Coordinates of N, CA and C in Angstrom, one line a residue:
X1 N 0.8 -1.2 0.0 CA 0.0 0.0 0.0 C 0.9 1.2 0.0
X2 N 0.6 2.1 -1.1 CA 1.2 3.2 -0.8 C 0.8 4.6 0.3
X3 N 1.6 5.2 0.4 CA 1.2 6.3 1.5 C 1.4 7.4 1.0
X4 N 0.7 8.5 1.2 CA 0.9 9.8 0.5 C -0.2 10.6 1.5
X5 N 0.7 12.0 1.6 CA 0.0 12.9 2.8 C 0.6 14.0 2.4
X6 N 0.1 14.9 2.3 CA 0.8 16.5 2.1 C -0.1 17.3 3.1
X7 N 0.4 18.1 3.9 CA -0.3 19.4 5.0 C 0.7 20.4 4.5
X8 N -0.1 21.6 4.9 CA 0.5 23.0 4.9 C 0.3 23.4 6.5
X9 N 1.4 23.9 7.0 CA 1.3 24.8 8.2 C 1.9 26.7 7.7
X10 N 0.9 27.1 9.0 CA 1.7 28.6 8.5 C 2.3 28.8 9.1
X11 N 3.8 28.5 9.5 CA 4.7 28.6 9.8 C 6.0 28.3 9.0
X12 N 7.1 29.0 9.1 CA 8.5 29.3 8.4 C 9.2 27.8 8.4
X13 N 9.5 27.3 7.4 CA 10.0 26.0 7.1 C 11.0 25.9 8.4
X14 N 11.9 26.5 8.5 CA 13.1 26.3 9.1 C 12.2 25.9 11.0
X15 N 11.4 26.6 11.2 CA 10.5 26.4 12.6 C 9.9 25.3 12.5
X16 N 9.4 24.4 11.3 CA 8.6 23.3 11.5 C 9.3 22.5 11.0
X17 N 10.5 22.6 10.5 CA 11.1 21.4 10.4 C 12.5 21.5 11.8
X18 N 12.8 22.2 12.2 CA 13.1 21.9 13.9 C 12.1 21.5 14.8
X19 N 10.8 21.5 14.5 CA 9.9 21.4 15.4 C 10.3 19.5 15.3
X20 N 9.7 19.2 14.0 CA 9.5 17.7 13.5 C 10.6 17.1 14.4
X21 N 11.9 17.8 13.8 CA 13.2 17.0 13.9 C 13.6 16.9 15.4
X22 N 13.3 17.8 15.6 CA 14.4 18.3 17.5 C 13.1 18.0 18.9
X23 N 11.7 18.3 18.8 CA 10.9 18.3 19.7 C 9.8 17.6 19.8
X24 N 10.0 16.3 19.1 CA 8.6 15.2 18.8 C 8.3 15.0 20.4
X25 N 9.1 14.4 21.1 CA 8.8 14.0 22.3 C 8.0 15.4 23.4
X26 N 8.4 16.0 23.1 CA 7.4 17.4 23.7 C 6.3 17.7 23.2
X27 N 5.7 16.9 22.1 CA 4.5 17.5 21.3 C 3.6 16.1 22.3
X28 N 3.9 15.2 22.9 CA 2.6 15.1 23.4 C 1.7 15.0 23.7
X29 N 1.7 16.1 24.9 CA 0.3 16.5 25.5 C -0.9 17.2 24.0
X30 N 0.0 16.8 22.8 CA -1.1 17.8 21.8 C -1.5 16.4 20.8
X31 N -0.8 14.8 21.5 CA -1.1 13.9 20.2 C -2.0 13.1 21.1
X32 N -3.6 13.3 21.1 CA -4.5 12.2 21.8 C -4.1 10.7 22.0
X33 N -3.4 10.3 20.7 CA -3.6 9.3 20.0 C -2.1 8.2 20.6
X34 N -0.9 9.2 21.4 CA 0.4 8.8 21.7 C 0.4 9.1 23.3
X35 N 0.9 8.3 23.9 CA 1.4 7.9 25.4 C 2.4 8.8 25.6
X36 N 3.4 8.2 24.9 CA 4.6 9.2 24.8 C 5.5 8.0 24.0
X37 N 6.6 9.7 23.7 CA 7.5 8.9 22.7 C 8.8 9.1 23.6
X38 N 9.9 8.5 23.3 CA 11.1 8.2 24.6 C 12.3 8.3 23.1
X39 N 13.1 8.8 23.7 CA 14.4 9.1 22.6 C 15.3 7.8 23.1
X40 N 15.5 7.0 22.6 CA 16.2 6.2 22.4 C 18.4 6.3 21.8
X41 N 17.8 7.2 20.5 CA 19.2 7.3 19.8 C 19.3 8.3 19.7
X42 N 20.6 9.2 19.7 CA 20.7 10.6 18.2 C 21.9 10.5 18.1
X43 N 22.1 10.8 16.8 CA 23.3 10.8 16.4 C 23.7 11.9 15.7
X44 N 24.1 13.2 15.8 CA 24.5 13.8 14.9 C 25.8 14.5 14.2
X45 N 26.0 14.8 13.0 CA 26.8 14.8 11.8 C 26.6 16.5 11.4
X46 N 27.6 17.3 11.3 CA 27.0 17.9 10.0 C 26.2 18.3 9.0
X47 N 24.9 18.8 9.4 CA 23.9 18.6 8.2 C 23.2 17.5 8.5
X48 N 23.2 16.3 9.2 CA 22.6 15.4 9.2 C 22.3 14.6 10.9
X49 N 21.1 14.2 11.0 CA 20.4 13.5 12.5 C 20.3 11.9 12.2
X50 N 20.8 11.4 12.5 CA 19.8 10.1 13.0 C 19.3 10.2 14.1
X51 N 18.2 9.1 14.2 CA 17.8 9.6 15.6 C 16.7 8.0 15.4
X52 N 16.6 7.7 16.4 CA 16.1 6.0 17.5 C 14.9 6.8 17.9
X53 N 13.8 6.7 18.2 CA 12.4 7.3 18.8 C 11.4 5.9 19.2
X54 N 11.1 5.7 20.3 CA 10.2 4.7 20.6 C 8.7 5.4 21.0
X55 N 7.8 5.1 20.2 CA 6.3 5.2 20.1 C 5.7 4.5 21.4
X56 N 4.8 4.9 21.8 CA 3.7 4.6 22.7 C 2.6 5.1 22.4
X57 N 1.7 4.2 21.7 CA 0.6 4.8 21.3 C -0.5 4.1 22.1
X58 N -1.7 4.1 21.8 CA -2.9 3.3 22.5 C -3.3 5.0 23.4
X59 N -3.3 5.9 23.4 CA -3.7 7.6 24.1 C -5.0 7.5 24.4
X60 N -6.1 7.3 23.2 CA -7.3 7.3 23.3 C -8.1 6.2 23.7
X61 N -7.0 5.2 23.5 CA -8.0 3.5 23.8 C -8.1 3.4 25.6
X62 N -9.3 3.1 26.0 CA -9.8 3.1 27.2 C -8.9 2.1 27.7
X63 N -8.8 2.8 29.2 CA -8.1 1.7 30.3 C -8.0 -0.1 30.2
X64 N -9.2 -0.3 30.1 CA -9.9 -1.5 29.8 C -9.7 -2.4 28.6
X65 N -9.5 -1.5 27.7 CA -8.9 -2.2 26.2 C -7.7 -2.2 26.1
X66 N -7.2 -1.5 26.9 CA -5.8 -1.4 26.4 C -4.8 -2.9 27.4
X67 N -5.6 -3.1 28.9 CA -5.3 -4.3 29.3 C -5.3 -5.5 28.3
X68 N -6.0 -5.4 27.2 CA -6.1 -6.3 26.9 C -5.3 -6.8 25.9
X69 N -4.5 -5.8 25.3 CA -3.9 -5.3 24.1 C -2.5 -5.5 24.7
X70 N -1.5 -6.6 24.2 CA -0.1 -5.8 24.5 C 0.6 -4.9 24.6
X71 N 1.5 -4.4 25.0 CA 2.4 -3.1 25.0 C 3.3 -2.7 23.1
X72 N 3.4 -4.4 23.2 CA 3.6 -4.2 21.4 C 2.9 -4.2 20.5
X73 N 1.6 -4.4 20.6 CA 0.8 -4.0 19.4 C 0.3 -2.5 19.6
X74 N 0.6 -2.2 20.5 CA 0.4 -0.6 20.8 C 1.9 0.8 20.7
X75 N 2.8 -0.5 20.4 CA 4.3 0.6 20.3 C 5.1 0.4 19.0
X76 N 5.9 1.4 18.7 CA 6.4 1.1 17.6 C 8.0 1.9 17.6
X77 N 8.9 1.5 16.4 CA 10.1 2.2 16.6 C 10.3 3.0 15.5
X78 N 10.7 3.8 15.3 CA 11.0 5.1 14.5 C 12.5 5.5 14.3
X79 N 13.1 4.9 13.2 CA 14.3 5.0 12.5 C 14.3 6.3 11.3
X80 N 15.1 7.1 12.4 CA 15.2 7.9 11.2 C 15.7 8.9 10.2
X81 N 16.7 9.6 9.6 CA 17.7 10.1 9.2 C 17.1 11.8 8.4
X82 N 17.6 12.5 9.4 CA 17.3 13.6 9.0 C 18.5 14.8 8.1
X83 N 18.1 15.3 7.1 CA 19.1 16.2 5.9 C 18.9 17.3 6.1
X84 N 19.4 18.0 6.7 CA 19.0 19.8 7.0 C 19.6 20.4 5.6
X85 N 20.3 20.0 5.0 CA 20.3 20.8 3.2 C 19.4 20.4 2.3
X86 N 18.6 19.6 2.4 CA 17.1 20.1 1.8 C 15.4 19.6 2.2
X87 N 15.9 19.4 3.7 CA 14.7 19.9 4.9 C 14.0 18.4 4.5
X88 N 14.8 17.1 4.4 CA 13.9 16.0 4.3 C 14.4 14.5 5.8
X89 N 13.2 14.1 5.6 CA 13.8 13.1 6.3 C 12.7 11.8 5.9
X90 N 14.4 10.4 6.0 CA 13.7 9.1 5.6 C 13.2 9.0 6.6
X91 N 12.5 8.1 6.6 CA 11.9 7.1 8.0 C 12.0 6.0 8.0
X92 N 11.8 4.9 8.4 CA 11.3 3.5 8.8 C 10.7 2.7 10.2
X93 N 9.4 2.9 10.3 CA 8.6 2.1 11.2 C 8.7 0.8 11.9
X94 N 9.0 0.4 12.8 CA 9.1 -0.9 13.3 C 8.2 -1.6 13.7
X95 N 6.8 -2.0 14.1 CA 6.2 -2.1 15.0 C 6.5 -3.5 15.7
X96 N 6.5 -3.3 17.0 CA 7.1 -4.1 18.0 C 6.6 -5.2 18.1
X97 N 4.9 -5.5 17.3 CA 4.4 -6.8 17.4 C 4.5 -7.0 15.6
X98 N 4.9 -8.5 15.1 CA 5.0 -8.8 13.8 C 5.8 -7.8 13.0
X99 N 6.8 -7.6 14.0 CA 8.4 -6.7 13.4 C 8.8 -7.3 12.2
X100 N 8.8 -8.7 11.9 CA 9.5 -9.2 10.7 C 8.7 -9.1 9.7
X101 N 7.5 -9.1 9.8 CA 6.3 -8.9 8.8 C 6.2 -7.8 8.0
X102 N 6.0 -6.7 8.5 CA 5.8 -5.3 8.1 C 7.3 -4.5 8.1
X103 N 6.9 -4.0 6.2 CA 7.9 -3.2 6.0 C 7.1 -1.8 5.9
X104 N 7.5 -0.5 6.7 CA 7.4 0.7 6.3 C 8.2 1.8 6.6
X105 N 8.0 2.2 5.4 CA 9.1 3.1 5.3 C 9.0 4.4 4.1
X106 N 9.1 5.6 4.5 CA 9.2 6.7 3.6 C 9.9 8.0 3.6
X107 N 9.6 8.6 3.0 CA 10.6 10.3 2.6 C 9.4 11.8 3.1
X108 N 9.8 12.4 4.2 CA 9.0 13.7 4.2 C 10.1 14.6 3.3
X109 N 9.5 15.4 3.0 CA 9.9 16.7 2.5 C 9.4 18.3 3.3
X110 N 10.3 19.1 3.7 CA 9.6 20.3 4.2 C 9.8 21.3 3.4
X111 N 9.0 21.6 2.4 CA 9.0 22.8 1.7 C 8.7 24.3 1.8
X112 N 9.4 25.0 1.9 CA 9.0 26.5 2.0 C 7.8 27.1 0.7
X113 N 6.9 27.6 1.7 CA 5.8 28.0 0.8 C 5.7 29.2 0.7
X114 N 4.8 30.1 0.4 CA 4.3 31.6 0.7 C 3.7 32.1 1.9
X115 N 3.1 31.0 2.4 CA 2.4 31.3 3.6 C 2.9 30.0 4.6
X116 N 3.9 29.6 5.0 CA 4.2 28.5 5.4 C 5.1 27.5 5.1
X117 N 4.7 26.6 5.4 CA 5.1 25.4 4.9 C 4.3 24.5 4.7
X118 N 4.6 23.2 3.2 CA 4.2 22.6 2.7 C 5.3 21.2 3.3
X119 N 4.5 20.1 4.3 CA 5.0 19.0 4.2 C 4.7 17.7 3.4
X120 N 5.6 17.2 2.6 CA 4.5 16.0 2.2 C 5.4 14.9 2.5
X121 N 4.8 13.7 2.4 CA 4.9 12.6 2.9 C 4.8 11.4 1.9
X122 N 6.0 10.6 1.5 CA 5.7 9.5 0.7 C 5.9 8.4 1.2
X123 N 5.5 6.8 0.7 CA 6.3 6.1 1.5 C 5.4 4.4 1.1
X124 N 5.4 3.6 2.0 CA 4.3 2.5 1.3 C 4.6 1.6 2.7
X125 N 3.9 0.5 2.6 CA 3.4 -0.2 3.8 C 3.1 -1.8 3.3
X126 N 3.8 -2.3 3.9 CA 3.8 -3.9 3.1 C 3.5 -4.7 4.3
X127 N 2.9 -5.9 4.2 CA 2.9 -6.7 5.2 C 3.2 -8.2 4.5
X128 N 4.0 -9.2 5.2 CA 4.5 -10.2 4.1 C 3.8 -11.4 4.9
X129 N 2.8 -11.7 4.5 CA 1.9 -13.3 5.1 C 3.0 -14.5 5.6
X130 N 4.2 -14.3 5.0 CA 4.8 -15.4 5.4 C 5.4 -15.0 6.8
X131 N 5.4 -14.3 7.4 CA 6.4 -13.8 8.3 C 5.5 -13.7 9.6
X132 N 3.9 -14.1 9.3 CA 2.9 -13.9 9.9 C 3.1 -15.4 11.0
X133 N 3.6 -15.4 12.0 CA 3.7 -16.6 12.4 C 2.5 -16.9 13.5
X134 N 2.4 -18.3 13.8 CA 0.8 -19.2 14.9 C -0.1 -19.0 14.1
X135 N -0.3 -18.5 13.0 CA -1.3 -18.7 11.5 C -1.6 -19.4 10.6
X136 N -2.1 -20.5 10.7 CA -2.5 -20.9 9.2 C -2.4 -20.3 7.9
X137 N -1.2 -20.6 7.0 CA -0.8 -20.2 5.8 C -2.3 -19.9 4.7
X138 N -3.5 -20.1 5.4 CA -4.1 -19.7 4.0 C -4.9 -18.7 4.6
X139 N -4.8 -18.5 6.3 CA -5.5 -17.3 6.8 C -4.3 -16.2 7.1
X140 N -3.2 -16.3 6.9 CA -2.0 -14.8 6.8 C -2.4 -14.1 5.5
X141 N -2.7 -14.8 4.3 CA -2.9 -13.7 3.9 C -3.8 -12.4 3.9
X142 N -4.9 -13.1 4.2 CA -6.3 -12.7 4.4 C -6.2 -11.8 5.6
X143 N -5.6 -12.2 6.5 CA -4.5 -11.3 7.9 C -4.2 -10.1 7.7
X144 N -2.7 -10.3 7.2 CA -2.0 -9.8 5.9 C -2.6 -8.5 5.2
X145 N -3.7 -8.5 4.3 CA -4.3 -7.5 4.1 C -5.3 -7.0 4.7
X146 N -6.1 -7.7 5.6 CA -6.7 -6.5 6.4 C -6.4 -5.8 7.6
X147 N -5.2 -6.1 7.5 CA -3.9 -5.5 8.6 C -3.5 -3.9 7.7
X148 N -3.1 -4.7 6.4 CA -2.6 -3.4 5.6 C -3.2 -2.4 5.5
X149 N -4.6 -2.5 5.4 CA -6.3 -1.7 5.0 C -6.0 -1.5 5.9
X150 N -6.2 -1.6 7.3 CA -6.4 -0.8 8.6 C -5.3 0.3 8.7
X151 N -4.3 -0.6 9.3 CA -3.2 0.5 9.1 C -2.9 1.2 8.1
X152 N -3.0 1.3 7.1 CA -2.9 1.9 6.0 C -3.8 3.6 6.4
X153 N -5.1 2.9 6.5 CA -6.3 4.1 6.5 C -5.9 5.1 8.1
X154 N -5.1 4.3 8.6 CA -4.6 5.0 10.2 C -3.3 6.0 10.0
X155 N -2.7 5.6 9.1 CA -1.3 6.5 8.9 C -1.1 7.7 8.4
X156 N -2.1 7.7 7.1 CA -2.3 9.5 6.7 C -2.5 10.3 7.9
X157 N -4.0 9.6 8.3 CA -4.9 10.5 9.4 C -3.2 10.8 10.6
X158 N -2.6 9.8 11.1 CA -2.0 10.2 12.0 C -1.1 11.1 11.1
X159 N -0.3 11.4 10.3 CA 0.0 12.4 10.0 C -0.7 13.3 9.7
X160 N -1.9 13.9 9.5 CA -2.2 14.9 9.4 C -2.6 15.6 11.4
X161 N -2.6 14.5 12.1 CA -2.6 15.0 13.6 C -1.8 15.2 14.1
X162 N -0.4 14.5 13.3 CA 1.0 15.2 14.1 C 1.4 16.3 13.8
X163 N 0.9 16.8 12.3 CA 0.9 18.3 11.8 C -0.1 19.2 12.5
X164 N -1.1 19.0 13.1 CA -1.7 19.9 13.7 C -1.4 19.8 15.1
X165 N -0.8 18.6 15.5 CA -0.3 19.0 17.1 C 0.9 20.0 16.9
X166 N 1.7 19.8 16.0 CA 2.7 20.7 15.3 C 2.0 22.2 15.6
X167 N 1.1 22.2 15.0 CA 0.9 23.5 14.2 C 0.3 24.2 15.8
X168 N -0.4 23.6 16.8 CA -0.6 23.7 18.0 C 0.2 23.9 19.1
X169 N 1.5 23.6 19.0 CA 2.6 23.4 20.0 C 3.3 24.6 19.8
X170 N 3.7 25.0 18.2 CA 4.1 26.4 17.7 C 3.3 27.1 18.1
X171 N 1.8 27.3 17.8 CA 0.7 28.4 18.5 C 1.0 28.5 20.2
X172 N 0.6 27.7 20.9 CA 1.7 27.8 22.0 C 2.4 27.8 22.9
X173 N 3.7 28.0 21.9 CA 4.8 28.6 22.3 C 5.2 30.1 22.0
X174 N 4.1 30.4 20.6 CA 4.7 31.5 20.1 C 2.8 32.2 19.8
X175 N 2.6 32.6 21.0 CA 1.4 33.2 20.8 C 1.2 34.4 20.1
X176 N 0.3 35.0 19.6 CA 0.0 36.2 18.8 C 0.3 37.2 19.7
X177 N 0.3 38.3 19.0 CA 0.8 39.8 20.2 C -0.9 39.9 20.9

């Protein structure tokens, strides 16, 4: 499945792409949808970040469901290499349950606009039935894709809420006169 998301914020490229890059873990109290995220790695270079980020998600899912739910079908790992000479960064998603299964992985871009910034987001989301293990080979696939459809339909939306927690965290910090 492929992934594709573009937002606009009104905010100065160079502020929302330090926001992305430098302060995910501070954003939050503004993502319903995240626990928290824990910095694991950074590594930086000249021009360039790696950086380790471990996801905690399950924010909205009630007390009650979430008992029931592992810690790893609710968390995920976030690899990922940031280029301050033309404001992009790769990614690659782990998630902590059926790690060997699912490949995802893509390219943001932060573009300077007229009124902001324009981020878009490419990328795609694979799930491989064979890697699907304690399944019957003729129900992984079937698995398999309605894993992809779900998550798939989950990933834009959450990017377009990490741009508005974005665009909320900058509001703020940097309130109007």
């Amino acid at each position: 499945m492929e992934i594709s998301s573009q937002v606009h914020l009104p905010y100065p490229r160079e502020q929302v792409y330090r926001t992305y890059r430098d302060r995910l873990p501070e954003l939050v109290a503004w993502m319903p949808n995240v626990r928290a995220i824990d910095l694991k790695e950074r590594s930086e270079q000249p021009h360039t970040l790696d950086m380790v980020l471990i996801w905690h998600g399950g924010g909205e899912i009630p007390a009650a469901a979430r008992a029931l739910l592992s810690e790893a079908m609710l968390s995920w790992t976030d690899y990922s290499h940031w280029d301050d000479r033309d404001y992009s960064t790769q990614w690659r998603i782990a998630p902590h349950a059926f790690t060997e299964a699912v490949d995802c992985q893509g390219k943001n871009h932060f573009i300077a606009a007229p009124e902001g910034t324009i981020i878009t987001s490419r990328g795609h989301l694979r799930i491989d039935p064979q890697h699907i293990h304690g399944v019957p080979g003729f129900l992984a696939g079937m698995i398999a894709r309605a894993v992809e459809d779900y998550l798939g339909q989950q990933i834009e939306p959450n990017f377009q809420q990490l741009a508005t927690s974005v665009a909320a965290f900058l509001a703020a910090a940097n309130p109007p006169p």
